[in-house]
Amino acid sequence: MKSDIVLAGVGGQGILSIAATIGMAAVDNNLYLKQAEVHGMSQRGGDVQSHLRLSSQPIASDLIPKGKADIILSVEPMESLRYLPFLSKKGWLVTNTTPFVNIPEYPDMDKVIAEIQNQPNHIAIDADKIAGEVGNRRASNIVMLGAASPFIDIAYDALEEGIRKIFNRKGEKIVEVNLKALRAGKQATEEAIAHMN
Amino acid sequence: MQKLLLLGDEAIAQGAIDAGLSGVYAYPGTPSTEITEYIQGSKIARERNIHSQWSANEKTAMETALGMSYAGKRAMTCMKHVGLNVAADAFINAAITGVNGGLVVVVADDPSMHSSQNEQDSRVYGKFAMISILEPHNQQEAYDMAYNAFELSEKYALPVMIRITTRLAHSRAGVIRKPMLDENKSSLPKDPTQFVLLPAFARRNYKHLLSTRPDLEMVSTESPYNWLMDGHDKSLGIVACGIAYNYLMENFQDRDLNHPVLKLSQYPMPRRDINHLIEECDEILVLEDGYPVIEELLKGYQEAGTPIHGRLDGTLPRDGELNPNIVAAAFNLPVEEGAPVPDMVKSRPPAMCKGCGHIDAYRALNIALEEYGPGRVFADIGCYTLGALPPYNAINSCVDMGASITMAKGAADAGLHPSVAVIGDSTFTHSGMTGLLDAVSEKTPITVIISDNFTTGMTGGQDSQALGHLENIIKGIGVEPEHIRVFKPTAANLDEMVEIMREELDYNGVSVIIPRRQCIQTLRNKSLVHKVKELGL
C-alpha cells in the first residue's frame, strides 16, 4: 500500500498534529513513513504544508513528486487549491470550508468554493462548525483528519489509537474531544459520498 | 526494536546522546534548532546531566564545545549555515588545534532560503577546514552518523562536520537506535601545547592536519555511507550527494536505473570511486542540494576531459533546493503534474502575530520618523524583520545578526540623521553588544531600539540570554542612563512612545529605547511568565 498526502493550512492551524497522529498510527502498523514539515518563518501565519508519505515499501523521497499525491488534506479552503499540481488524477481533495483570512486580498469565498467543487474528487466540509458541535472549535484539524480517513490506507482504529497517544499528555478530556472530532469528520465524508451516489 | 519517529534534527540528537555525548552547545537557528531542543527534552540527557542550555551565539557555542573536548568529553555544537559564519574563527582553528574528546559540528543549510538570508553550502567550510564531512541522505543515516562521528573525531583527533539541509532537518521517519555508550571520562590533552596556536605550534599542527588528508580520504573510500552501484549504461555516471540520492531513487522506483551511481555522503571525496566512475562513463551528472561543490571539483578550471553536468551547465537550476521533479527534468522524465494553481490563490507571507509588541513599536517609530522621511532604519534578524512588509514598511535593512547597530553607526558616520537600529533582545546579546560599544566609544548619534520580548521568538521561543540583564549590559557598555528609555508597547501607549522616540531621535549621542512586552507566543510558558514576574519586568 501507499498513501501520499499533502497536508495544507496556515501556520498555527494544527497540521502538525494531524501529521503526528497519522505518523503514530503508521509506526504502530509497521508502515514506512516520511513526513516533511515546515518549521520556522512560515509558522508565523504564512502558508504551511507537510508532505506525508506512507508505504509498505521503503520510501525514497521526503517530498512527494508533482501529480503523485493521493490526497490533499487541507484545514483551509484557499490553501487546498495551492497544492493542486501535486494531486494525482485519481486523488482526492479534502478540505475545510472555513477560511482563515489574514491577508487583505483573500479571494471571494464563493469563487473558492466553486473552484473546489470544480475538482473531480473533492470533499468540502465545515470542520470548524463540526468541531464546535463536538465541543471544541480548536479540534477542527482532527475533524479534517477524520474526513480524510476513508481515503487513507490505515485502519480507523489505528488513527483512534494515534489520537490517544498524541493527546494523552493533555488529559482525558482533550483525548475524548479529539476522538469525537475524528468520528464526526469521518461521518461527514461518508454522508457526502452517500449523497454523491 | 521499536522504531522512533524522528526529524532529521532529532535523529542527530538521539545519535549523539547514544554515543556518550556530554554537552551540546548552540544558538537557535532554523533549521537546526530542534537538535538542541530534543536534547533539552530528553529524559536520558537529563539523567546523564548532559549540558544543553543555549549559548549566547554560535561562536561562544563552538568555543565552549571545543573546551569540553579539551577536557576529554564528547561535545557537539549545532547551528544554521549562517551561524557557522559567526563561529568560523573558532571552527577553522579547531581543525588546527585538533580535539581531545570527540567534537562534532552540525550545520543545517537552508537551500531555497525558507528561513534564511542566503543559501551558502557548509561543505565549502568543511573543505576549507580540511576535516571530514558527513552528509546523511535519510534520518537513519543521520542517527548513525551522529553515533559514529565522535569515534571518527577521536580517531584522527579532528572535528567532524555533519551537514544537513532543511528538508532532512525537518522531515520525520523511523529510526532504530543503537546501544547507549558511556560518556568519556575527563582527561587532559596528552600534549600540553596542542591547543596553543602560537605560530611555532600552529605550524606544527597545520603540517599534521595536512598529513591527515590521505587518511581522511581513505576513510571516505571505506565509508559505509558512500557506495557505488553498477549499471550497464555507461553513457552517463551519476554522483548523488546526501539527500539528492533520495530524489534520484524516487524517479526510478518504477523504472530501471541502468546508469552507474556513486552515492556520496562522506567527504573528502573518495578518489578511488570517483576515478572509477569517470573512467568508465562517457559523461557525469552531479546531483547535490546546495552549491555545485562536487560538480566544480570534478569540472576543474580547464573543463578538460569527461563532460560534467549539474547546476553549472543548466541541467539543474543554479539555485534553490532540489526536489524529485527537478531531478526528473534532468533525465527528461515525464511529470504528470496535477491541475495548475488557480489565479485566485494569493500568496500568504508570514506576518507578525496579532497582538505582538513589535507591531506597536513599529507604529510608534513610523510616526516619530514621519518628519524625517524614509530610509533610515537598520533592522536585524528576528520576527521584527517582518516589519519590512506592508502595512509597516518600517525597515531598510536585514543583513546578519547584529548588523543593525553597526550599519546605523556607519550611516550616521556618513551623515545620516537620525540613524536608527532595530534589534531584538536575543539578537542584541548574540552580536549587538560589541557594535553598541563602538557607537558609545565615539558618541555616534544613533537611536537603538531593542524590541525586548524576553525570548528568541522567530525560532519558537527559546530562552534569551538578555533576560534580566539588558539594562545592566547597556549601562555597562556606557550608554548614559537618561538615554535608556523603557516602556511597554501597547496601542494605548502610542502617544507616549512617539514622544519618547522623538526626544531620543533628537539626541546627539547614543540612545537606547526598549519597548518591552512578553512575546505572546510564550504566554503559555509558565516558567518564563514566572521568571519575568520575579524579575519585576
XYZ file of C-alpha atoms in Angstrom:
734
model
C 0.000 0.000 0.000
C 0.971 3.614 -0.331
C -0.672 6.902 0.649
C 0.927 10.186 -0.349
C -0.758 13.068 1.443
C -0.176 16.799 1.144
C -1.309 18.458 4.379
C -2.087 22.136 3.917
C -3.071 25.087 6.046
C -1.866 28.266 7.679
C 0.856 28.360 10.334
C -0.702 27.597 13.714
C -3.749 25.687 12.404
C -2.531 22.341 13.662
C -1.484 20.375 10.581
C 1.480 19.011 12.507
C -0.928 17.369 14.987
C -2.651 15.671 12.060
C 0.705 14.503 10.790
C 1.789 13.296 14.232
C -1.417 11.264 14.629
C -1.069 9.578 11.254
C 2.622 9.066 11.929
C 1.927 7.337 15.235
C -0.647 5.094 13.565
C 1.775 4.262 10.763
C 4.636 3.348 13.096
C 2.314 1.139 15.186
C 1.321 -0.660 11.978
C 4.909 -1.179 10.848
C 4.497 1.017 7.812
C 7.307 3.081 6.355
C 6.742 6.780 6.771
C 8.345 10.039 5.717
C 6.930 13.340 6.729
C 8.427 16.649 5.636
C 7.299 19.560 7.789
C 7.660 23.305 7.653
C 9.216 24.933 10.700
C 10.490 28.434 11.159
C 9.490 31.635 9.464
C 6.318 30.430 7.692
C 4.847 29.290 11.002
C 4.094 32.968 11.669
C 0.752 32.999 9.836
C 2.165 32.028 6.451
C 1.020 29.166 4.248
C 2.404 25.863 5.503
C 2.385 22.391 4.079
C 3.587 18.978 5.074
C 4.274 16.063 2.764
C 3.259 12.834 4.453
C 4.129 9.544 2.781
C 3.092 6.094 3.991
C 4.022 2.856 2.352
C 4.506 -0.830 2.948
C 7.740 -0.430 0.941
C 10.744 1.794 1.785
C 10.185 5.400 0.657
C 12.865 7.276 -1.269
C 11.999 10.974 -1.302
C 10.847 13.072 1.641
C 8.941 15.198 -0.872
C 6.010 13.973 -2.960
C 6.549 14.497 -6.696
C 4.020 16.622 -8.555
C 0.974 14.690 -9.730
C 1.572 11.843 -7.273
C -0.401 12.844 -4.162
C -3.356 10.604 -3.326
C -4.877 13.199 -1.024
C -4.697 16.906 -0.383
C -5.879 17.307 3.202
C -6.398 21.000 3.887
C -7.617 22.744 7.010
C -8.211 25.925 4.985
C -10.086 26.260 1.671
C -7.819 28.573 -0.345
C -4.766 26.653 0.833
C -6.276 23.429 -0.544
C -6.002 24.896 -4.052
C -2.356 25.936 -3.690
C -1.215 22.322 -3.974
C -3.346 21.127 -6.908
C -0.254 20.487 -9.066
C 0.665 17.727 -6.610
C -2.686 15.917 -6.796
C -2.863 12.820 -8.981
C -5.663 12.429 -11.498
C -7.410 9.955 -9.200
C -6.573 11.817 -5.998
C -8.980 13.380 -3.507
C -9.133 16.982 -2.368
C -10.418 17.013 1.223
C -10.801 20.459 2.711
C -12.291 22.568 5.445
C -14.555 25.358 4.140
C -13.964 27.863 6.965
C -11.466 30.404 5.633
C -8.555 31.806 7.598
C -8.427 35.411 6.445
C -5.185 37.137 7.384
C -4.340 38.776 4.052
C -6.076 41.799 2.536
C -6.686 40.288 -0.905
C -8.241 36.996 0.202
C -10.362 35.823 -2.760
C -14.143 35.795 -2.844
C -15.327 32.757 -0.861
C -17.965 31.736 -3.415
C -15.252 31.531 -6.063
C -13.008 29.481 -3.783
C -15.827 27.019 -3.061
C -16.747 26.859 -6.754
C -13.137 26.042 -7.637
C -13.045 23.296 -5.001
C -16.295 21.859 -6.348
C -14.778 22.023 -9.797
C -12.245 19.329 -8.810
C -13.233 15.814 -9.926
C -12.858 14.220 -6.451
C -13.492 16.518 -3.532
C -14.889 16.591 -0.004
C -15.587 20.052 1.401
C -16.920 20.284 4.946
C -17.192 22.988 7.576
C -14.778 21.500 10.069
C -14.845 24.495 12.384
C -18.617 24.179 12.748
C -18.420 20.415 13.292
C -15.612 20.831 15.828
C -17.746 23.378 17.679
C -20.598 20.909 17.777
C -18.438 18.185 19.321
C -17.183 20.583 21.939
C -14.040 22.433 20.831
C -13.514 24.501 17.677
C -9.772 24.017 18.028
C -10.270 20.345 17.120
C -11.185 21.278 13.532
C -7.846 19.870 12.357
C -8.791 16.446 13.726
C -12.263 16.727 12.139
C -10.390 17.098 8.833
C -8.244 14.065 9.591
C -11.465 12.130 10.189
C -12.861 13.457 6.924
C -9.802 12.206 5.049
C -9.612 8.895 6.927
C -11.717 6.882 4.420
C -9.085 7.665 1.756
C -6.040 6.818 3.891
C -4.949 3.221 3.767
C -4.773 2.827 7.559
C -7.377 1.169 9.785
C -9.620 3.717 11.512
C -8.893 2.096 14.893
C -5.211 2.801 14.389
C -5.959 6.508 13.926
C -8.005 6.479 17.130
C -5.099 4.847 18.920
C -2.814 7.515 17.436
C -5.062 10.261 18.865
C -4.925 8.637 22.298
C -1.146 8.525 22.246
C -0.585 12.007 20.790
C -3.055 13.844 23.038
C -2.534 11.685 26.140
C -0.356 14.306 27.820
C -3.099 16.918 27.501
C -5.599 14.913 29.544
C -8.528 12.595 29.026
C -10.952 15.410 28.168
C -8.861 16.587 25.210
C -8.452 12.971 24.047
C -12.228 12.488 24.120
C -12.977 15.696 22.203
C -10.479 14.747 19.531
C -11.847 11.219 19.228
C -15.321 12.712 18.771
C -13.925 15.173 16.235
C -12.288 12.331 14.312
C -15.550 10.378 14.232
C -17.626 13.397 13.209
C -15.253 14.143 10.338
C -15.382 10.573 9.084
C -19.156 10.660 9.269
C -19.297 13.915 7.278
C -17.315 12.335 4.455
C -19.393 9.177 4.489
C -22.546 11.287 4.198
C -21.056 13.340 1.390
C -20.133 10.193 -0.522
C -23.579 8.631 0.052
C -25.038 11.861 -1.300
C -22.861 11.622 -4.449
C -24.031 8.107 -5.137
C 13.402 -2.855 18.417
C 10.641 -0.222 18.252
C 11.390 2.484 15.712
C 11.415 6.071 16.885
C 9.729 8.582 14.596
C 12.300 11.362 14.423
C 13.044 14.518 12.477
C 16.494 14.502 10.882
C 17.469 17.034 13.559
C 16.166 14.768 16.313
C 17.877 11.716 14.843
C 21.208 13.531 15.103
C 20.411 14.498 18.693
C 19.488 10.933 19.661
C 22.552 9.555 17.891
C 24.788 11.954 19.818
C 23.133 11.124 23.153
C 23.567 7.413 22.482
C 27.213 7.974 21.528
C 28.041 9.262 25.006
C 27.607 12.997 24.439
C 28.438 15.164 27.445
C 27.324 18.557 26.147
C 25.599 20.301 23.259
C 26.216 23.993 22.621
C 24.100 26.017 20.223
C 22.213 29.178 19.417
C 18.728 28.674 17.910
C 18.535 28.961 14.133
C 16.187 27.377 11.613
C 16.575 24.595 10.523
C 18.979 23.466 13.291
C 17.027 24.414 16.433
C 15.330 21.078 17.055
C 18.635 19.246 17.630
C 19.322 21.078 20.871
C 15.649 21.215 21.838
C 15.441 17.435 21.564
C 18.384 17.031 23.928
C 16.838 19.568 26.324
C 13.674 17.463 26.382
C 15.384 14.079 26.591
C 14.954 12.135 29.819
C 18.236 10.263 29.387
C 20.037 13.537 28.735
C 18.645 14.913 31.987
C 19.628 11.788 33.911
C 23.125 11.979 32.499
C 23.258 15.707 33.111
C 24.234 16.390 29.507
C 24.754 20.123 29.087
C 22.140 21.595 26.742
C 21.477 25.215 27.712
C 21.547 27.737 24.871
C 24.712 29.720 24.216
C 24.839 33.471 23.545
C 25.840 32.889 19.931
C 27.393 30.297 17.623
C 30.938 31.433 18.312
C 30.595 31.030 22.061
C 28.883 27.692 21.393
C 31.717 26.418 19.183
C 34.400 27.541 21.641
C 32.621 26.053 24.635
C 32.246 22.754 22.815
C 35.964 22.881 21.999
C 36.678 23.464 25.680
C 34.648 20.409 26.612
C 36.566 18.416 24.009
C 39.831 19.735 25.503
C 38.733 18.258 28.828
C 38.284 14.884 27.177
C 34.493 14.692 26.833
C 32.380 14.274 23.724
C 30.853 17.588 22.682
C 28.585 18.761 19.891
C 27.796 22.207 18.560
C 24.832 22.895 16.248
C 23.919 25.856 14.112
C 22.303 27.009 10.930
C 24.559 27.688 7.967
C 24.941 31.424 8.589
C 25.682 30.645 12.227
C 28.862 28.983 11.024
C 29.960 32.370 9.675
C 29.725 33.687 13.228
C 31.642 30.689 14.561
C 34.062 30.458 11.640
C 37.142 31.696 13.502
C 36.793 29.062 16.192
C 35.733 26.425 13.660
C 38.694 26.751 11.309
C 41.142 26.922 14.204
C 39.585 23.897 15.913
C 40.873 21.902 12.950
C 44.366 23.264 13.693
C 44.244 22.572 17.423
C 42.537 19.269 16.820
C 40.427 17.723 19.552
C 40.780 15.577 22.631
C 37.248 14.285 23.279
C 35.227 13.854 20.072
C 33.901 17.130 18.643
C 31.022 17.123 16.165
C 29.907 20.292 14.394
C 26.388 20.018 12.978
C 25.424 22.604 10.386
C 21.956 22.802 8.866
C 21.913 24.571 5.493
C 18.806 26.174 4.041
C 18.787 25.951 0.232
C 15.827 27.912 -1.177
C 16.202 30.220 1.853
C 12.999 29.071 3.554
C 14.039 30.943 6.711
C 17.374 32.499 5.836
C 19.110 35.345 4.085
C 21.331 33.172 1.866
C 21.839 29.543 0.830
C 25.550 29.083 1.415
C 26.777 25.487 1.428
C 28.634 24.442 4.580
C 30.534 21.725 2.745
C 32.708 24.568 1.468
C 33.577 25.409 5.068
C 34.257 21.775 5.878
C 36.661 21.557 2.949
C 38.217 24.876 3.999
C 38.855 23.477 7.476
C 40.111 20.214 5.892
C 38.032 17.921 8.062
C 35.691 15.024 7.350
C 32.156 15.966 6.358
C 29.204 13.619 6.745
C 26.060 14.347 4.733
C 23.231 11.924 5.591
C 20.615 11.067 2.978
C 17.963 9.954 5.464
C 17.053 10.018 9.145
C 18.577 6.624 9.969
C 21.847 7.675 8.392
C 21.658 10.960 10.328
C 21.375 8.933 13.531
C 24.138 6.505 12.563
C 26.485 9.300 11.515
C 25.998 11.228 14.750
C 26.550 7.992 16.652
C 29.793 7.200 14.799
C 31.124 10.712 14.242
C 32.584 11.049 17.750
C 34.694 7.954 17.302
C 35.902 9.224 13.925
C 36.693 12.572 15.522
C 38.706 10.930 18.279
C 40.498 8.552 15.921
C 42.064 11.373 13.899
C 41.837 13.958 16.704
C 39.932 16.321 14.399
C 36.458 17.852 14.499
C 33.897 16.192 12.217
C 31.176 18.122 10.410
C 27.685 16.777 9.861
C 25.970 18.766 7.124
C 22.232 18.536 6.525
C 19.731 20.670 4.637
C 16.283 21.917 5.666
C 14.421 19.027 4.092
C 16.152 16.357 6.127
C 16.310 18.536 9.250
C 12.526 18.864 9.243
C 11.425 15.548 7.836
C 10.416 12.666 10.071
C 10.982 8.939 9.571
C 11.512 5.778 11.577
C 14.914 5.391 13.242
C 16.376 2.358 15.017
C 18.684 3.118 17.931
C 21.994 1.505 18.802
C 23.226 0.581 22.306
C 23.999 3.538 24.537
C 27.681 4.224 25.109
C 29.169 5.593 28.297
C 30.401 9.152 28.432
C 34.152 9.729 28.224
C 35.998 10.230 31.461
C 37.684 13.617 31.832
C 41.242 13.715 30.522
C 43.683 16.425 29.569
C 45.320 16.502 26.123
C 48.478 14.399 26.112
C 50.488 17.257 24.615
C 50.076 20.439 26.688
C 50.859 22.573 23.622
C 48.212 21.011 21.384
C 45.721 23.831 21.879
C 48.275 26.645 21.975
C 48.233 28.132 18.477
C 51.376 30.211 18.828
C 52.910 30.307 15.355
C 55.543 27.697 16.194
C 52.957 25.234 17.477
C 50.382 26.228 14.863
C 52.814 25.470 12.026
C 53.464 22.058 13.509
C 49.739 21.398 13.979
C 48.935 22.597 10.473
C 51.513 20.233 8.979
C 49.890 17.474 10.986
C 46.444 18.468 9.684
C 47.782 18.353 6.118
C 49.268 14.924 6.778
C 45.834 13.546 7.674
C 44.498 14.179 4.141
C 45.247 10.687 2.798
C 43.778 9.119 5.939
C 40.537 11.083 5.709
C 40.268 10.234 2.017
C 40.798 6.568 2.824
C 38.079 6.730 5.495
C 35.722 8.168 2.865
C 36.635 5.412 0.440
C 35.886 2.771 3.033
C 32.859 4.607 4.426
C 29.625 2.632 4.725
C 27.838 5.843 3.726
C 29.441 6.015 0.277
C 28.614 3.305 -2.215
C 28.952 2.582 -5.891
C 26.041 0.935 -7.733
C 26.909 -0.590 -11.049
C 24.829 -0.046 -14.193
C 25.311 -1.310 -17.726
C 24.570 2.007 -19.442
C 27.903 3.784 -19.167
C 26.863 6.752 -21.309
C 26.231 8.533 -18.013
C 27.508 8.108 -14.473
C 25.683 9.759 -11.593
C 27.099 11.240 -8.413
C 24.269 11.712 -5.897
C 25.191 13.573 -2.701
C 23.253 13.310 0.550
C 19.518 13.851 0.175
C 19.811 14.242 -3.613
C 20.182 10.464 -3.670
C 16.565 10.190 -2.457
C 15.281 12.341 -5.311
C 17.212 10.233 -7.796
C 15.829 6.979 -6.435
C 12.291 8.400 -6.261
C 12.374 8.798 -10.024
C 13.495 5.227 -10.531
C 11.001 3.453 -8.267
C 9.048 2.068 -11.200
C 11.672 2.226 -13.922
C 15.133 0.745 -14.262
C 18.131 2.849 -13.372
C 20.761 1.493 -15.727
C 23.498 4.041 -15.082
C 26.257 3.578 -12.527
C 25.622 5.665 -9.399
C 28.022 6.868 -6.727
C 26.059 7.680 -3.610
C 28.188 10.210 -1.751
C 27.689 11.036 1.915
C 31.197 11.325 3.297
C 33.907 13.759 2.219
C 36.695 14.411 1.324
C 35.712 12.704 -1.907
C 36.644 9.052 -2.168
C 39.121 9.366 -5.024
C 39.087 5.683 -5.968
C 35.337 5.581 -6.607
C 35.250 8.952 -8.354
C 38.098 7.909 -10.650
C 36.380 4.625 -11.369
C 33.163 6.380 -12.352
C 34.946 8.935 -14.543
C 37.000 6.248 -16.284
C 34.081 4.029 -17.177
C 31.425 6.648 -18.038
C 31.172 9.000 -21.020
C 29.618 11.810 -19.028
C 28.886 12.566 -15.375
C 25.803 14.123 -13.756
C 26.239 15.547 -10.260
C 23.170 15.890 -8.028
C 23.761 17.899 -4.863
C 21.482 20.010 -2.673
C 23.229 23.332 -2.267
C 26.172 24.798 -4.132
C 27.768 22.861 -7.019
C 30.676 21.922 -4.759
C 31.464 18.471 -6.114
C 30.492 19.453 -9.635
C 33.020 22.274 -9.614
C 35.736 19.995 -8.235
C 35.142 17.438 -10.963
C 34.855 20.017 -13.710
C 38.048 21.815 -12.826
C 39.081 25.124 -14.267
C 40.083 23.913 -17.712
C 36.943 21.875 -18.274
C 39.033 19.241 -19.997
C 38.061 15.599 -20.068
C 34.731 13.989 -19.226
C 31.763 16.386 -19.566
C 30.285 17.147 -16.145
C 26.614 18.105 -15.870
C 24.747 19.652 -12.995
C 23.933 23.090 -11.729
C 26.707 24.871 -13.644
C 25.653 23.881 -17.171
C 21.916 24.335 -16.595
C 20.988 20.637 -16.359
C 19.744 21.583 -12.897
C 18.799 25.074 -11.675
C 21.783 27.044 -10.357
C 19.969 27.990 -7.142
C 17.329 26.608 -4.811
C 16.554 23.309 -3.181
C 16.364 20.143 -5.267
C 13.210 18.033 -5.390
C 12.050 14.916 -7.267
C 10.651 16.964 -10.162
C 13.813 18.947 -10.759
C 15.788 15.718 -10.844
C 13.186 14.160 -13.181
C 13.697 17.068 -15.556
C 17.443 16.406 -15.617
C 16.658 12.949 -17.021
C 13.920 14.225 -19.340
C 11.426 12.058 -17.472
C 7.741 12.912 -17.839
C 5.976 14.622 -14.919
C 2.213 14.088 -14.729
C 1.502 17.320 -12.961
C -1.972 17.864 -11.468
C -4.188 20.877 -12.173
C -2.481 24.282 -12.152
C -2.790 26.581 -9.149
C -5.849 28.804 -9.780
C -5.073 32.523 -10.146
C -7.291 33.347 -7.196
C -4.820 31.706 -4.810
C -2.908 34.561 -3.244
C 0.422 34.364 -1.534
C 0.243 34.311 2.237
C 3.545 35.590 3.575
C 4.441 35.127 7.227
C 3.469 38.045 9.418
C 3.923 39.260 12.959
C 1.307 37.783 15.259
C -1.834 39.674 16.188
C -1.076 41.472 19.436
C 2.722 41.354 19.027
C 4.660 44.093 20.802
C 6.930 44.640 17.776
C 3.867 45.930 15.880
C 3.184 48.659 18.433
C 6.832 49.650 18.464
C 6.857 49.968 14.654
C 3.636 52.010 14.638
C 5.236 54.493 17.005
C 8.536 54.529 15.130
C 6.849 55.172 11.789
C 5.029 58.194 13.253
C 8.146 59.511 15.002
C 10.148 59.267 11.766
C 7.492 60.844 9.516
C 9.082 64.288 9.647
C 12.466 62.908 8.522
C 11.302 60.772 5.607
C 12.027 57.139 4.794
C 15.257 55.146 4.512
C 16.861 55.426 7.941
C 16.015 52.239 9.826
C 18.540 49.397 10.023
C 16.951 46.220 11.343
C 18.202 42.825 12.270
C 17.355 39.099 12.300
C 14.176 38.077 14.071
C 10.381 38.331 13.919
C 10.682 42.122 13.693
C 12.343 41.685 10.290
C 8.763 41.130 9.101
C 8.374 44.885 9.693
C 9.834 45.196 6.185
C 6.482 44.032 4.777
C 3.262 46.016 4.385
C 1.474 47.556 6.159
C 4.551 48.611 8.185
C 7.276 49.059 5.570
C 9.272 50.178 8.562
C 12.811 48.939 7.940
C 15.510 49.315 5.341
C 17.986 46.546 6.108
C 18.373 42.990 7.371
C 21.836 41.556 6.802
C 23.234 39.494 9.653
C 22.928 39.106 13.405
C 23.850 42.439 14.989
C 24.298 44.422 11.772
C 21.507 46.857 12.687
C 23.561 48.778 15.243
C 26.799 48.811 13.301
C 25.162 49.753 9.997
C 23.280 52.549 11.760
C 26.622 53.743 13.098
C 28.253 53.651 9.677
C 25.363 55.533 8.129
C 25.486 58.097 10.962
C 29.229 58.491 10.353
C 28.302 59.249 6.749
C 25.959 61.985 7.912
C 22.570 60.247 8.029
C 20.486 61.695 10.825
C 18.567 60.296 12.501
C 20.013 56.836 12.061
C 18.012 54.118 13.761
C 18.728 50.469 14.639
C 16.008 47.933 15.447
C 17.160 44.725 17.110
C 15.631 42.084 19.387
C 16.812 41.275 22.892
C 18.278 37.901 21.971
C 19.937 39.192 18.798
C 21.383 42.050 20.856
C 23.163 39.689 23.244
C 24.122 37.456 20.296
C 26.001 40.108 18.333
C 24.733 43.604 19.108
C 26.729 44.456 22.225
C 30.109 44.978 20.595
C 28.633 47.254 17.934
C 26.961 49.331 20.633
C 30.359 49.731 22.298
C 31.767 51.104 19.023
C 28.984 53.699 18.946
C 29.415 54.623 22.617
C 33.187 55.000 22.203
C 32.633 57.664 19.572
C 29.333 59.042 20.917
C 27.855 58.416 17.476
C 24.351 59.875 17.181
C 22.271 56.727 16.721
C 18.990 55.569 18.208
C 18.941 51.879 19.045
C 15.559 50.254 19.595
C 15.885 46.948 21.398
C 12.450 45.395 21.000
C 12.513 43.199 24.092
C 10.088 40.264 24.221
C 12.094 38.098 26.668
C 12.694 35.355 24.114
C 14.184 34.183 20.831
C 10.858 34.454 19.041
C 11.295 33.524 15.387
C 12.765 30.119 16.139
C 9.964 29.211 18.545
C 10.509 30.932 21.866
C 13.848 29.735 23.192
C 15.494 31.356 26.240
C 17.002 34.775 25.696
C 20.340 35.437 27.351
C 19.288 39.073 27.717
C 16.528 38.272 30.196
C 17.140 40.185 33.402
C 20.422 41.682 32.188
C 19.519 44.095 29.414
C 19.722 47.493 31.182
C 22.823 46.470 33.119
C 24.571 45.425 29.933
C 23.627 48.668 28.187
C 24.736 50.779 31.143
C 27.897 48.742 31.434
C 28.719 49.426 27.805
C 28.459 53.100 28.663
C 25.131 54.376 27.377
C 24.050 57.309 29.561
C 21.262 56.155 31.919
C 18.996 59.096 30.993
C 19.103 57.925 27.378
C 17.992 54.396 28.169
C 14.202 54.568 27.825
C 11.980 51.639 28.692
C 8.231 51.398 28.057
C 5.514 48.900 27.363
C 4.487 48.903 23.701
C 0.694 48.879 23.522
C -1.866 50.689 21.394
C -2.860 52.757 24.444
C 0.724 53.971 24.924
C 1.165 55.106 21.332
C 1.424 58.843 22.055
C 3.897 58.329 24.889
C 6.046 56.023 22.740
C 6.102 58.503 19.869
C 7.092 61.284 22.247
C 9.973 59.262 23.721
C 11.184 58.268 20.279
C 11.090 61.882 19.053
C 13.152 63.001 22.053
C 15.781 60.365 21.523
C 15.939 60.797 17.737
C 16.831 64.392 18.545
C 19.643 63.463 20.922
C 23.142 63.920 19.570
C 24.590 60.698 21.014
C 23.743 57.077 21.653
C 20.201 56.378 22.860
C 18.704 53.001 23.588
C 14.929 52.665 23.576
C 13.484 49.430 24.961
C 9.870 48.670 24.085
C 9.318 45.748 26.439
C 6.459 43.256 26.385
C 6.460 39.447 26.520
C 6.152 37.569 23.209
C 2.523 36.466 23.021
C 3.606 33.066 21.707
C 5.336 32.403 25.033
C 2.464 33.424 27.331
C 1.681 29.768 27.970
C 5.294 29.101 29.013
C 4.646 29.103 32.770
C 8.260 29.101 33.877
C 9.041 32.114 31.667
C 5.966 34.020 32.890
C 7.054 33.266 36.454
C 10.624 34.363 35.797
C 9.509 37.621 34.173
C 7.322 38.331 37.216
C 10.154 37.521 39.602
C 12.463 39.894 37.769
C 9.777 42.569 38.029
C 9.789 43.203 34.274
